[in-house]
Amino acid sequence: MYRSRTSLLPFISGDVNEVDCCATLLTILSWIIIGLTVPFSFFFCFKIVQEYERAVIFRLGRLVSGGAKGPGIFFIVPCIDTYRKVDLRVVSFDVPPQEILTKDSVTVAVDAVVYFRISNPCVSITNVEDAHHSTRLLAQTTLRNVLGMKTLAEILADREHIAQYMKSALDEGTDPWGVKVERVEVKDVRLPQQLQRAMAAEAESTREARAKVIAAEGEQKASRALKEAADVMAESP
């Protein structure tokens, strides 16, 4: 028979009360053990984190209020507390070369470098399993998505704007993970050999055409100078 949510509320509240009672009993028991084993228990109660680290503490599986602890010394209850260290320094990694089809149907291989840091230690632990690995994967997909909307000429000529756009997109995507993207740089754009030869031939033809135009303009100016000289000589035979 179906039982309404209202009828289940007493059972749910009873379970919650039992869990709270168990947590209270375990906490009291842990403090008693610590008091009985003083001063040896102090070696397990006090922990130290470096200036660039923070400690996220969980008590009976729940996040302890007050945020991350550190830097320096902090106190834990060994029997019921667990903690994880989080490094706040800037981390850099290379985005593996990505084969990208540009907007004008040209295949290029592009790699980049990303600099990021953990801005919220508690969120980086509770909201995502591995913030560093997730950021690396998101950087690869963002690089492919951003450059897939650009033409080859735009990729080659506007790297700074592309890097800024990637930084904004990555920063927005990693904000729920407690990650702050500091900088993104496009390192290299590698073209296929055939395309490189074609572009070199095109550039060479362009330079040859420009040289011919310059030579023609020089001959035109020379002919005008000769005509003016002939006119002067005709006036004074």
JSON list of C-alpha atoms in Angstrom, two decimals:
[
{"chain": "A", "resi": 1, "resn": "MET", "atom": "CA", "xyz": [0.00, 0.00, 0.00]},
{"chain": "A", "resi": 2, "resn": "TYR", "atom": "CA", "xyz": [1.27, 3.48, -0.90]},
{"chain": "A", "resi": 3, "resn": "ARG", "atom": "CA", "xyz": [2.27, 5.60, 2.06]},
{"chain": "A", "resi": 4, "resn": "SER", "atom": "CA", "xyz": [2.22, 9.41, 1.76]},
{"chain": "A", "resi": 5, "resn": "ARG", "atom": "CA", "xyz": [5.22, 11.60, 2.47]},
{"chain": "A", "resi": 6, "resn": "THR", "atom": "CA", "xyz": [3.46, 13.09, 5.49]},
{"chain": "A", "resi": 7, "resn": "SER", "atom": "CA", "xyz": [3.16, 9.67, 7.09]},
{"chain": "A", "resi": 8, "resn": "LEU", "atom": "CA", "xyz": [6.89, 9.04, 6.48]},
{"chain": "A", "resi": 9, "resn": "LEU", "atom": "CA", "xyz": [8.03, 12.22, 8.22]},
{"chain": "A", "resi": 10, "resn": "PRO", "atom": "CA", "xyz": [8.06, 10.70, 11.75]},
{"chain": "A", "resi": 11, "resn": "PHE", "atom": "CA", "xyz": [10.25, 7.82, 10.55]},
{"chain": "A", "resi": 12, "resn": "ILE", "atom": "CA", "xyz": [12.65, 10.17, 8.71]},
{"chain": "A", "resi": 13, "resn": "SER", "atom": "CA", "xyz": [12.95, 12.48, 11.70]},
{"chain": "A", "resi": 14, "resn": "GLY", "atom": "CA", "xyz": [13.54, 9.46, 13.92]},
{"chain": "A", "resi": 15, "resn": "ASP", "atom": "CA", "xyz": [16.40, 8.28, 11.72]},
{"chain": "A", "resi": 16, "resn": "VAL", "atom": "CA", "xyz": [17.94, 11.75, 11.76]},
{"chain": "A", "resi": 17, "resn": "ASN", "atom": "CA", "xyz": [17.74, 11.89, 15.53]},
{"chain": "A", "resi": 18, "resn": "GLU", "atom": "CA", "xyz": [19.41, 8.49, 15.80]},
{"chain": "A", "resi": 19, "resn": "VAL", "atom": "CA", "xyz": [22.23, 9.61, 13.51]},
{"chain": "A", "resi": 20, "resn": "ASP", "atom": "CA", "xyz": [22.73, 12.78, 15.56]},
{"chain": "A", "resi": 21, "resn": "CYS", "atom": "CA", "xyz": [22.79, 10.78, 18.78]},
{"chain": "A", "resi": 22, "resn": "CYS", "atom": "CA", "xyz": [25.39, 8.38, 17.36]},
{"chain": "A", "resi": 23, "resn": "ALA", "atom": "CA", "xyz": [27.54, 11.29, 16.19]},
{"chain": "A", "resi": 24, "resn": "THR", "atom": "CA", "xyz": [27.32, 12.91, 19.62]},
{"chain": "A", "resi": 25, "resn": "LEU", "atom": "CA", "xyz": [28.24, 9.66, 21.38]},
{"chain": "A", "resi": 26, "resn": "LEU", "atom": "CA", "xyz": [31.21, 9.09, 19.08]},
{"chain": "A", "resi": 27, "resn": "THR", "atom": "CA", "xyz": [32.41, 12.65, 19.62]},
{"chain": "A", "resi": 28, "resn": "ILE", "atom": "CA", "xyz": [32.19, 12.33, 23.41]},
{"chain": "A", "resi": 29, "resn": "LEU", "atom": "CA", "xyz": [33.95, 8.95, 23.29]},
{"chain": "A", "resi": 30, "resn": "SER", "atom": "CA", "xyz": [36.74, 10.42, 21.15]},
{"chain": "A", "resi": 31, "resn": "TRP", "atom": "CA", "xyz": [37.28, 13.29, 23.56]},
{"chain": "A", "resi": 32, "resn": "ILE", "atom": "CA", "xyz": [37.40, 10.84, 26.47]},
{"chain": "A", "resi": 33, "resn": "ILE", "atom": "CA", "xyz": [40.06, 8.77, 24.67]},
{"chain": "A", "resi": 34, "resn": "ILE", "atom": "CA", "xyz": [42.06, 11.93, 23.93]},
{"chain": "A", "resi": 35, "resn": "GLY", "atom": "CA", "xyz": [41.83, 12.98, 27.61]},
{"chain": "A", "resi": 36, "resn": "LEU", "atom": "CA", "xyz": [42.95, 9.57, 28.84]},
{"chain": "A", "resi": 37, "resn": "THR", "atom": "CA", "xyz": [45.94, 9.41, 26.49]},
{"chain": "A", "resi": 38, "resn": "VAL", "atom": "CA", "xyz": [47.28, 12.94, 27.10]},
{"chain": "A", "resi": 39, "resn": "PRO", "atom": "CA", "xyz": [50.00, 13.97, 26.25]},
{"chain": "A", "resi": 40, "resn": "PHE", "atom": "CA", "xyz": [50.56, 11.21, 23.68]},
{"chain": "A", "resi": 41, "resn": "SER", "atom": "CA", "xyz": [47.31, 12.06, 21.89]},
{"chain": "A", "resi": 42, "resn": "PHE", "atom": "CA", "xyz": [48.62, 15.55, 21.08]},
{"chain": "A", "resi": 43, "resn": "PHE", "atom": "CA", "xyz": [50.96, 14.01, 18.51]},
{"chain": "A", "resi": 44, "resn": "PHE", "atom": "CA", "xyz": [47.88, 12.89, 16.57]},
{"chain": "A", "resi": 45, "resn": "CYS", "atom": "CA", "xyz": [45.62, 15.88, 17.26]},
{"chain": "A", "resi": 46, "resn": "PHE", "atom": "CA", "xyz": [47.84, 18.71, 16.00]},
{"chain": "A", "resi": 47, "resn": "LYS", "atom": "CA", "xyz": [48.69, 18.94, 12.31]},
{"chain": "A", "resi": 48, "resn": "ILE", "atom": "CA", "xyz": [50.65, 21.48, 10.27]},
{"chain": "A", "resi": 49, "resn": "VAL", "atom": "CA", "xyz": [50.12, 22.78, 6.74]},
{"chain": "A", "resi": 50, "resn": "GLN", "atom": "CA", "xyz": [52.47, 25.01, 4.78]},
{"chain": "A", "resi": 51, "resn": "GLU", "atom": "CA", "xyz": [51.89, 28.63, 3.84]},
{"chain": "A", "resi": 52, "resn": "TYR", "atom": "CA", "xyz": [50.69, 27.63, 0.36]},
{"chain": "A", "resi": 53, "resn": "GLU", "atom": "CA", "xyz": [48.40, 24.84, 1.62]},
{"chain": "A", "resi": 54, "resn": "ARG", "atom": "CA", "xyz": [44.99, 24.57, 3.26]},
{"chain": "A", "resi": 55, "resn": "ALA", "atom": "CA", "xyz": [43.37, 21.66, 5.10]},
{"chain": "A", "resi": 56, "resn": "VAL", "atom": "CA", "xyz": [39.73, 20.71, 4.48]},
{"chain": "A", "resi": 57, "resn": "ILE", "atom": "CA", "xyz": [38.42, 18.81, 7.52]},
{"chain": "A", "resi": 58, "resn": "PHE", "atom": "CA", "xyz": [35.55, 16.31, 7.58]},
{"chain": "A", "resi": 59, "resn": "ARG", "atom": "CA", "xyz": [33.99, 15.18, 10.86]},
{"chain": "A", "resi": 60, "resn": "LEU", "atom": "CA", "xyz": [32.09, 11.92, 10.56]},
{"chain": "A", "resi": 61, "resn": "GLY", "atom": "CA", "xyz": [31.84, 12.53, 6.83]},
{"chain": "A", "resi": 62, "resn": "ARG", "atom": "CA", "xyz": [30.52, 16.07, 7.13]},
{"chain": "A", "resi": 63, "resn": "LEU", "atom": "CA", "xyz": [32.41, 19.23, 6.24]},
{"chain": "A", "resi": 64, "resn": "VAL", "atom": "CA", "xyz": [33.47, 21.10, 9.36]},
{"chain": "A", "resi": 65, "resn": "SER", "atom": "CA", "xyz": [32.14, 24.65, 9.49]},
{"chain": "A", "resi": 66, "resn": "GLY", "atom": "CA", "xyz": [34.57, 27.53, 9.34]},
{"chain": "A", "resi": 67, "resn": "GLY", "atom": "CA", "xyz": [36.14, 26.71, 6.00]},
{"chain": "A", "resi": 68, "resn": "ALA", "atom": "CA", "xyz": [39.61, 25.39, 5.32]},
{"chain": "A", "resi": 69, "resn": "LYS", "atom": "CA", "xyz": [42.25, 25.51, 8.05]},
{"chain": "A", "resi": 70, "resn": "GLY", "atom": "CA", "xyz": [45.75, 26.90, 7.77]},
{"chain": "A", "resi": 71, "resn": "PRO", "atom": "CA", "xyz": [48.38, 27.92, 7.19]},
{"chain": "A", "resi": 72, "resn": "GLY", "atom": "CA", "xyz": [50.22, 26.73, 10.27]},
{"chain": "A", "resi": 73, "resn": "ILE", "atom": "CA", "xyz": [49.00, 24.45, 13.03]},
{"chain": "A", "resi": 74, "resn": "PHE", "atom": "CA", "xyz": [45.42, 23.20, 13.45]},
{"chain": "A", "resi": 75, "resn": "PHE", "atom": "CA", "xyz": [43.58, 20.70, 15.64]},
{"chain": "A", "resi": 76, "resn": "ILE", "atom": "CA", "xyz": [41.69, 17.54, 14.66]},
{"chain": "A", "resi": 77, "resn": "VAL", "atom": "CA", "xyz": [39.99, 14.73, 16.56]},
{"chain": "A", "resi": 78, "resn": "PRO", "atom": "CA", "xyz": [41.84, 11.62, 15.34]},
{"chain": "A", "resi": 79, "resn": "CYS", "atom": "CA", "xyz": [39.02, 9.12, 15.80]},
{"chain": "A", "resi": 80, "resn": "ILE", "atom": "CA", "xyz": [36.31, 11.00, 13.92]},
{"chain": "A", "resi": 81, "resn": "ASP", "atom": "CA", "xyz": [38.10, 13.62, 11.78]},
{"chain": "A", "resi": 82, "resn": "THR", "atom": "CA", "xyz": [39.74, 13.23, 8.40]},
{"chain": "A", "resi": 83, "resn": "TYR", "atom": "CA", "xyz": [41.37, 15.98, 6.37]},
{"chain": "A", "resi": 84, "resn": "ARG", "atom": "CA", "xyz": [42.74, 16.63, 2.89]},
{"chain": "A", "resi": 85, "resn": "LYS", "atom": "CA", "xyz": [45.45, 19.08, 1.94]},
{"chain": "A", "resi": 86, "resn": "VAL", "atom": "CA", "xyz": [44.87, 21.45, -0.97]},
{"chain": "A", "resi": 87, "resn": "ASP", "atom": "CA", "xyz": [47.72, 23.24, -2.75]},
{"chain": "A", "resi": 88, "resn": "LEU", "atom": "CA", "xyz": [46.93, 26.89, -3.56]},
{"chain": "A", "resi": 89, "resn": "ARG", "atom": "CA", "xyz": [49.91, 27.55, -5.83]},
{"chain": "A", "resi": 90, "resn": "VAL", "atom": "CA", "xyz": [49.52, 28.28, -9.52]},
{"chain": "A", "resi": 91, "resn": "VAL", "atom": "CA", "xyz": [49.70, 25.09, -11.61]},
{"chain": "A", "resi": 92, "resn": "SER", "atom": "CA", "xyz": [50.63, 25.04, -15.29]},
{"chain": "A", "resi": 93, "resn": "PHE", "atom": "CA", "xyz": [50.09, 22.25, -17.78]},
{"chain": "A", "resi": 94, "resn": "ASP", "atom": "CA", "xyz": [50.42, 21.73, -21.51]},
{"chain": "A", "resi": 95, "resn": "VAL", "atom": "CA", "xyz": [47.26, 21.03, -23.46]},
{"chain": "A", "resi": 96, "resn": "PRO", "atom": "CA", "xyz": [48.11, 18.10, -25.78]},
{"chain": "A", "resi": 97, "resn": "PRO", "atom": "CA", "xyz": [48.13, 18.96, -29.51]},
{"chain": "A", "resi": 98, "resn": "GLN", "atom": "CA", "xyz": [44.58, 18.92, -30.82]},
{"chain": "A", "resi": 99, "resn": "GLU", "atom": "CA", "xyz": [43.68, 18.12, -34.44]},
{"chain": "A", "resi": 100, "resn": "ILE", "atom": "CA", "xyz": [41.16, 20.84, -35.26]},
{"chain": "A", "resi": 101, "resn": "LEU", "atom": "CA", "xyz": [39.09, 21.45, -38.39]},
{"chain": "A", "resi": 102, "resn": "THR", "atom": "CA", "xyz": [38.85, 25.22, -38.83]},
{"chain": "A", "resi": 103, "resn": "LYS", "atom": "CA", "xyz": [35.87, 27.15, -40.12]},
{"chain": "A", "resi": 104, "resn": "ASP", "atom": "CA", "xyz": [37.35, 27.21, -43.64]},
{"chain": "A", "resi": 105, "resn": "SER", "atom": "CA", "xyz": [37.87, 23.39, -43.61]},
{"chain": "A", "resi": 106, "resn": "VAL", "atom": "CA", "xyz": [41.61, 23.34, -42.88]},
{"chain": "A", "resi": 107, "resn": "THR", "atom": "CA", "xyz": [43.04, 20.75, -40.49]},
{"chain": "A", "resi": 108, "resn": "VAL", "atom": "CA", "xyz": [45.60, 22.16, -38.04]},
{"chain": "A", "resi": 109, "resn": "ALA", "atom": "CA", "xyz": [47.29, 20.88, -34.88]},
{"chain": "A", "resi": 110, "resn": "VAL", "atom": "CA", "xyz": [47.20, 23.39, -32.02]},
{"chain": "A", "resi": 111, "resn": "ASP", "atom": "CA", "xyz": [48.62, 23.13, -28.50]},
{"chain": "A", "resi": 112, "resn": "ALA", "atom": "CA", "xyz": [48.38, 25.58, -25.61]},
{"chain": "A", "resi": 113, "resn": "VAL", "atom": "CA", "xyz": [49.46, 26.10, -22.01]},
{"chain": "A", "resi": 114, "resn": "VAL", "atom": "CA", "xyz": [47.06, 26.88, -19.13]},
{"chain": "A", "resi": 115, "resn": "TYR", "atom": "CA", "xyz": [47.86, 28.40, -15.73]},
{"chain": "A", "resi": 116, "resn": "PHE", "atom": "CA", "xyz": [45.33, 27.95, -12.92]},
{"chain": "A", "resi": 117, "resn": "ARG", "atom": "CA", "xyz": [45.06, 27.73, -9.12]},
{"chain": "A", "resi": 118, "resn": "ILE", "atom": "CA", "xyz": [42.60, 26.58, -6.47]},
{"chain": "A", "resi": 119, "resn": "SER", "atom": "CA", "xyz": [40.63, 29.59, -5.24]},
{"chain": "A", "resi": 120, "resn": "ASN", "atom": "CA", "xyz": [38.19, 27.78, -2.90]},
{"chain": "A", "resi": 121, "resn": "PRO", "atom": "CA", "xyz": [39.65, 24.66, -1.23]},
{"chain": "A", "resi": 122, "resn": "CYS", "atom": "CA", "xyz": [36.35, 23.43, 0.23]},
{"chain": "A", "resi": 123, "resn": "VAL", "atom": "CA", "xyz": [34.49, 23.66, -3.07]},
{"chain": "A", "resi": 124, "resn": "SER", "atom": "CA", "xyz": [37.35, 22.01, -4.97]},
{"chain": "A", "resi": 125, "resn": "ILE", "atom": "CA", "xyz": [37.07, 18.98, -2.67]},
{"chain": "A", "resi": 126, "resn": "THR", "atom": "CA", "xyz": [33.30, 18.69, -2.28]},
{"chain": "A", "resi": 127, "resn": "ASN", "atom": "CA", "xyz": [32.05, 19.63, -5.77]},
{"chain": "A", "resi": 128, "resn": "VAL", "atom": "CA", "xyz": [34.43, 17.71, -8.03]},
{"chain": "A", "resi": 129, "resn": "GLU", "atom": "CA", "xyz": [36.36, 14.46, -7.65]},
{"chain": "A", "resi": 130, "resn": "ASP", "atom": "CA", "xyz": [39.63, 15.71, -9.16]},
{"chain": "A", "resi": 131, "resn": "ALA", "atom": "CA", "xyz": [39.75, 19.44, -9.89]},
{"chain": "A", "resi": 132, "resn": "HIS", "atom": "CA", "xyz": [43.12, 19.30, -11.68]},
{"chain": "A", "resi": 133, "resn": "HIS", "atom": "CA", "xyz": [42.16, 16.45, -14.02]},
{"chain": "A", "resi": 134, "resn": "SER", "atom": "CA", "xyz": [38.76, 17.97, -14.76]},
{"chain": "A", "resi": 135, "resn": "THR", "atom": "CA", "xyz": [40.35, 21.32, -15.61]},
{"chain": "A", "resi": 136, "resn": "ARG", "atom": "CA", "xyz": [42.77, 19.62, -18.03]},
{"chain": "A", "resi": 137, "resn": "LEU", "atom": "CA", "xyz": [39.93, 17.84, -19.84]},
{"chain": "A", "resi": 138, "resn": "LEU", "atom": "CA", "xyz": [37.85, 21.01, -20.03]},
{"chain": "A", "resi": 139, "resn": "ALA", "atom": "CA", "xyz": [40.84, 22.92, -21.45]},
{"chain": "A", "resi": 140, "resn": "GLN", "atom": "CA", "xyz": [41.17, 20.39, -24.29]},
{"chain": "A", "resi": 141, "resn": "THR", "atom": "CA", "xyz": [37.50, 20.55, -25.25]},
{"chain": "A", "resi": 142, "resn": "THR", "atom": "CA", "xyz": [37.43, 24.36, -24.94]},
{"chain": "A", "resi": 143, "resn": "LEU", "atom": "CA", "xyz": [40.46, 24.66, -27.24]},
{"chain": "A", "resi": 144, "resn": "ARG", "atom": "CA", "xyz": [38.76, 22.51, -29.87]},
{"chain": "A", "resi": 145, "resn": "ASN", "atom": "CA", "xyz": [35.43, 24.35, -29.61]},
{"chain": "A", "resi": 146, "resn": "VAL", "atom": "CA", "xyz": [36.94, 27.85, -29.76]},
{"chain": "A", "resi": 147, "resn": "LEU", "atom": "CA", "xyz": [39.31, 27.23, -32.67]},
{"chain": "A", "resi": 148, "resn": "GLY", "atom": "CA", "xyz": [36.66, 25.28, -34.58]},
{"chain": "A", "resi": 149, "resn": "MET", "atom": "CA", "xyz": [34.77, 28.57, -35.00]},
{"chain": "A", "resi": 150, "resn": "LYS", "atom": "CA", "xyz": [37.80, 30.42, -36.42]},
{"chain": "A", "resi": 151, "resn": "THR", "atom": "CA", "xyz": [39.31, 30.49, -39.87]},
{"chain": "A", "resi": 152, "resn": "LEU", "atom": "CA", "xyz": [42.97, 29.69, -40.46]},
{"chain": "A", "resi": 153, "resn": "ALA", "atom": "CA", "xyz": [43.84, 33.35, -41.01]},
{"chain": "A", "resi": 154, "resn": "GLU", "atom": "CA", "xyz": [42.14, 34.33, -37.73]},
{"chain": "A", "resi": 155, "resn": "ILE", "atom": "CA", "xyz": [44.01, 31.61, -35.81]},
{"chain": "A", "resi": 156, "resn": "LEU", "atom": "CA", "xyz": [47.37, 32.71, -37.19]},
{"chain": "A", "resi": 157, "resn": "ALA", "atom": "CA", "xyz": [46.79, 36.45, -36.81]},
{"chain": "A", "resi": 158, "resn": "ASP", "atom": "CA", "xyz": [44.73, 36.77, -33.62]},
{"chain": "A", "resi": 159, "resn": "ARG", "atom": "CA", "xyz": [46.24, 34.43, -31.04]},
{"chain": "A", "resi": 160, "resn": "GLU", "atom": "CA", "xyz": [45.99, 36.95, -28.19]},
{"chain": "A", "resi": 161, "resn": "HIS", "atom": "CA", "xyz": [42.25, 37.42, -28.62]},
{"chain": "A", "resi": 162, "resn": "ILE", "atom": "CA", "xyz": [41.74, 33.64, -28.86]},
{"chain": "A", "resi": 163, "resn": "ALA", "atom": "CA", "xyz": [43.73, 33.15, -25.64]},
{"chain": "A", "resi": 164, "resn": "GLN", "atom": "CA", "xyz": [41.62, 35.74, -23.81]},
{"chain": "A", "resi": 165, "resn": "TYR", "atom": "CA", "xyz": [38.39, 34.16, -25.04]},
{"chain": "A", "resi": 166, "resn": "MET", "atom": "CA", "xyz": [39.59, 30.71, -23.92]},
{"chain": "A", "resi": 167, "resn": "LYS", "atom": "CA", "xyz": [40.52, 32.10, -20.49]},
{"chain": "A", "resi": 168, "resn": "SER", "atom": "CA", "xyz": [37.04, 33.57, -20.03]},
{"chain": "A", "resi": 169, "resn": "ALA", "atom": "CA", "xyz": [35.35, 30.34, -21.13]},
{"chain": "A", "resi": 170, "resn": "LEU", "atom": "CA", "xyz": [37.55, 28.17, -18.90]},
{"chain": "A", "resi": 171, "resn": "ASP", "atom": "CA", "xyz": [37.16, 30.49, -15.93]},
{"chain": "A", "resi": 172, "resn": "GLU", "atom": "CA", "xyz": [33.38, 30.38, -16.24]},
{"chain": "A", "resi": 173, "resn": "GLY", "atom": "CA", "xyz": [33.37, 26.58, -16.55]},
{"chain": "A", "resi": 174, "resn": "THR", "atom": "CA", "xyz": [35.71, 25.94, -13.60]},
{"chain": "A", "resi": 175, "resn": "ASP", "atom": "CA", "xyz": [34.19, 28.46, -11.19]},
{"chain": "A", "resi": 176, "resn": "PRO", "atom": "CA", "xyz": [31.79, 25.85, -9.66]},
{"chain": "A", "resi": 177, "resn": "TRP", "atom": "CA", "xyz": [34.86, 23.68, -8.96]},
{"chain": "A", "resi": 178, "resn": "GLY", "atom": "CA", "xyz": [36.68, 26.36, -6.95]},
{"chain": "A", "resi": 179, "resn": "VAL", "atom": "CA", "xyz": [39.30, 26.81, -9.68]},
{"chain": "A", "resi": 180, "resn": "LYS", "atom": "CA", "xyz": [40.57, 30.17, -10.98]},
{"chain": "A", "resi": 181, "resn": "VAL", "atom": "CA", "xyz": [42.17, 30.24, -14.45]},
{"chain": "A", "resi": 182, "resn": "GLU", "atom": "CA", "xyz": [44.97, 32.80, -14.44]},
{"chain": "A", "resi": 183, "resn": "ARG", "atom": "CA", "xyz": [46.29, 32.69, -18.01]},
{"chain": "A", "resi": 184, "resn": "VAL", "atom": "CA", "xyz": [45.98, 30.82, -21.31]},
{"chain": "A", "resi": 185, "resn": "GLU", "atom": "CA", "xyz": [48.54, 30.93, -24.12]},
{"chain": "A", "resi": 186, "resn": "VAL", "atom": "CA", "xyz": [48.38, 29.34, -27.58]},
{"chain": "A", "resi": 187, "resn": "LYS", "atom": "CA", "xyz": [51.86, 27.87, -28.04]},
{"chain": "A", "resi": 188, "resn": "ASP", "atom": "CA", "xyz": [52.03, 26.58, -31.59]},
{"chain": "A", "resi": 189, "resn": "VAL", "atom": "CA", "xyz": [49.91, 26.11, -34.70]},
{"chain": "A", "resi": 190, "resn": "ARG", "atom": "CA", "xyz": [51.18, 23.36, -36.99]},
{"chain": "A", "resi": 191, "resn": "LEU", "atom": "CA", "xyz": [49.95, 23.14, -40.57]},
{"chain": "A", "resi": 192, "resn": "PRO", "atom": "CA", "xyz": [50.07, 20.12, -42.91]},
{"chain": "A", "resi": 193, "resn": "GLN", "atom": "CA", "xyz": [53.13, 19.97, -45.19]},
{"chain": "A", "resi": 194, "resn": "GLN", "atom": "CA", "xyz": [51.06, 20.32, -48.36]},
{"chain": "A", "resi": 195, "resn": "LEU", "atom": "CA", "xyz": [49.33, 23.40, -47.00]},
{"chain": "A", "resi": 196, "resn": "GLN", "atom": "CA", "xyz": [52.68, 24.89, -45.97]},
{"chain": "A", "resi": 197, "resn": "ARG", "atom": "CA", "xyz": [54.03, 24.40, -49.52]},
{"chain": "A", "resi": 198, "resn": "ALA", "atom": "CA", "xyz": [50.87, 25.90, -51.01]},
{"chain": "A", "resi": 199, "resn": "MET", "atom": "CA", "xyz": [51.06, 28.93, -48.71]},
{"chain": "A", "resi": 200, "resn": "ALA", "atom": "CA", "xyz": [54.76, 29.37, -49.50]},
{"chain": "A", "resi": 201, "resn": "ALA", "atom": "CA", "xyz": [54.03, 29.24, -53.25]},
{"chain": "A", "resi": 202, "resn": "GLU", "atom": "CA", "xyz": [51.20, 31.74, -52.80]},
{"chain": "A", "resi": 203, "resn": "ALA", "atom": "CA", "xyz": [53.44, 34.09, -50.82]},
{"chain": "A", "resi": 204, "resn": "GLU", "atom": "CA", "xyz": [56.20, 33.77, -53.42]},
{"chain": "A", "resi": 205, "resn": "SER", "atom": "CA", "xyz": [53.78, 34.56, -56.25]},
{"chain": "A", "resi": 206, "resn": "THR", "atom": "CA", "xyz": [52.47, 37.55, -54.33]},
{"chain": "A", "resi": 207, "resn": "ARG", "atom": "CA", "xyz": [56.01, 38.88, -53.83]},
{"chain": "A", "resi": 208, "resn": "GLU", "atom": "CA", "xyz": [56.86, 38.36, -57.52]},
{"chain": "A", "resi": 209, "resn": "ALA", "atom": "CA", "xyz": [53.70, 40.21, -58.57]},
{"chain": "A", "resi": 210, "resn": "ARG", "atom": "CA", "xyz": [54.52, 43.05, -56.19]},
{"chain": "A", "resi": 211, "resn": "ALA", "atom": "CA", "xyz": [58.08, 43.23, -57.54]},
{"chain": "A", "resi": 212, "resn": "LYS", "atom": "CA", "xyz": [56.78, 43.48, -61.11]},
{"chain": "A", "resi": 213, "resn": "VAL", "atom": "CA", "xyz": [54.40, 46.27, -60.12]},
{"chain": "A", "resi": 214, "resn": "ILE", "atom": "CA", "xyz": [57.22, 48.16, -58.42]},
{"chain": "A", "resi": 215, "resn": "ALA", "atom": "CA", "xyz": [59.48, 47.70, -61.47]},
{"chain": "A", "resi": 216, "resn": "ALA", "atom": "CA", "xyz": [56.69, 48.94, -63.77]},
{"chain": "A", "resi": 217, "resn": "GLU", "atom": "CA", "xyz": [56.13, 51.99, -61.59]},
{"chain": "A", "resi": 218, "resn": "GLY", "atom": "CA", "xyz": [59.88, 52.71, -61.68]},
{"chain": "A", "resi": 219, "resn": "GLU", "atom": "CA", "xyz": [59.95, 52.51, -65.48]},
{"chain": "A", "resi": 220, "resn": "GLN", "atom": "CA", "xyz": [56.92, 54.78, -65.66]},
{"chain": "A", "resi": 221, "resn": "LYS", "atom": "CA", "xyz": [58.60, 57.40, -63.47]},
{"chain": "A", "resi": 222, "resn": "ALA", "atom": "CA", "xyz": [61.83, 57.08, -65.51]},
{"chain": "A", "resi": 223, "resn": "SER", "atom": "CA", "xyz": [59.96, 57.59, -68.78]},
{"chain": "A", "resi": 224, "resn": "ARG", "atom": "CA", "xyz": [58.31, 60.71, -67.40]},
{"chain": "A", "resi": 225, "resn": "ALA", "atom": "CA", "xyz": [61.68, 62.07, -66.33]},
{"chain": "A", "resi": 226, "resn": "LEU", "atom": "CA", "xyz": [63.11, 61.36, -69.82]},
{"chain": "A", "resi": 227, "resn": "LYS", "atom": "CA", "xyz": [60.15, 63.10, -71.45]},
{"chain": "A", "resi": 228, "resn": "GLU", "atom": "CA", "xyz": [60.66, 66.17, -69.27]},
{"chain": "A", "resi": 229, "resn": "ALA", "atom": "CA", "xyz": [64.36, 66.17, -70.10]},
{"chain": "A", "resi": 230, "resn": "ALA", "atom": "CA", "xyz": [63.57, 65.91, -73.83]},
{"chain": "A", "resi": 231, "resn": "ASP", "atom": "CA", "xyz": [61.19, 68.86, -73.56]},
{"chain": "A", "resi": 232, "resn": "VAL", "atom": "CA", "xyz": [63.85, 70.98, -71.89]},
{"chain": "A", "resi": 233, "resn": "MET", "atom": "CA", "xyz": [66.41, 70.08, -74.56]},
{"chain": "A", "resi": 234, "resn": "ALA", "atom": "CA", "xyz": [63.90, 70.91, -77.32]},
{"chain": "A", "resi": 235, "resn": "GLU", "atom": "CA", "xyz": [63.34, 74.36, -75.84]},
{"chain": "A", "resi": 236, "resn": "SER", "atom": "CA", "xyz": [67.12, 75.10, -75.83]},
{"chain": "A", "resi": 237, "resn": "PRO", "atom": "CA", "xyz": [68.64, 73.50, -78.95]}
]
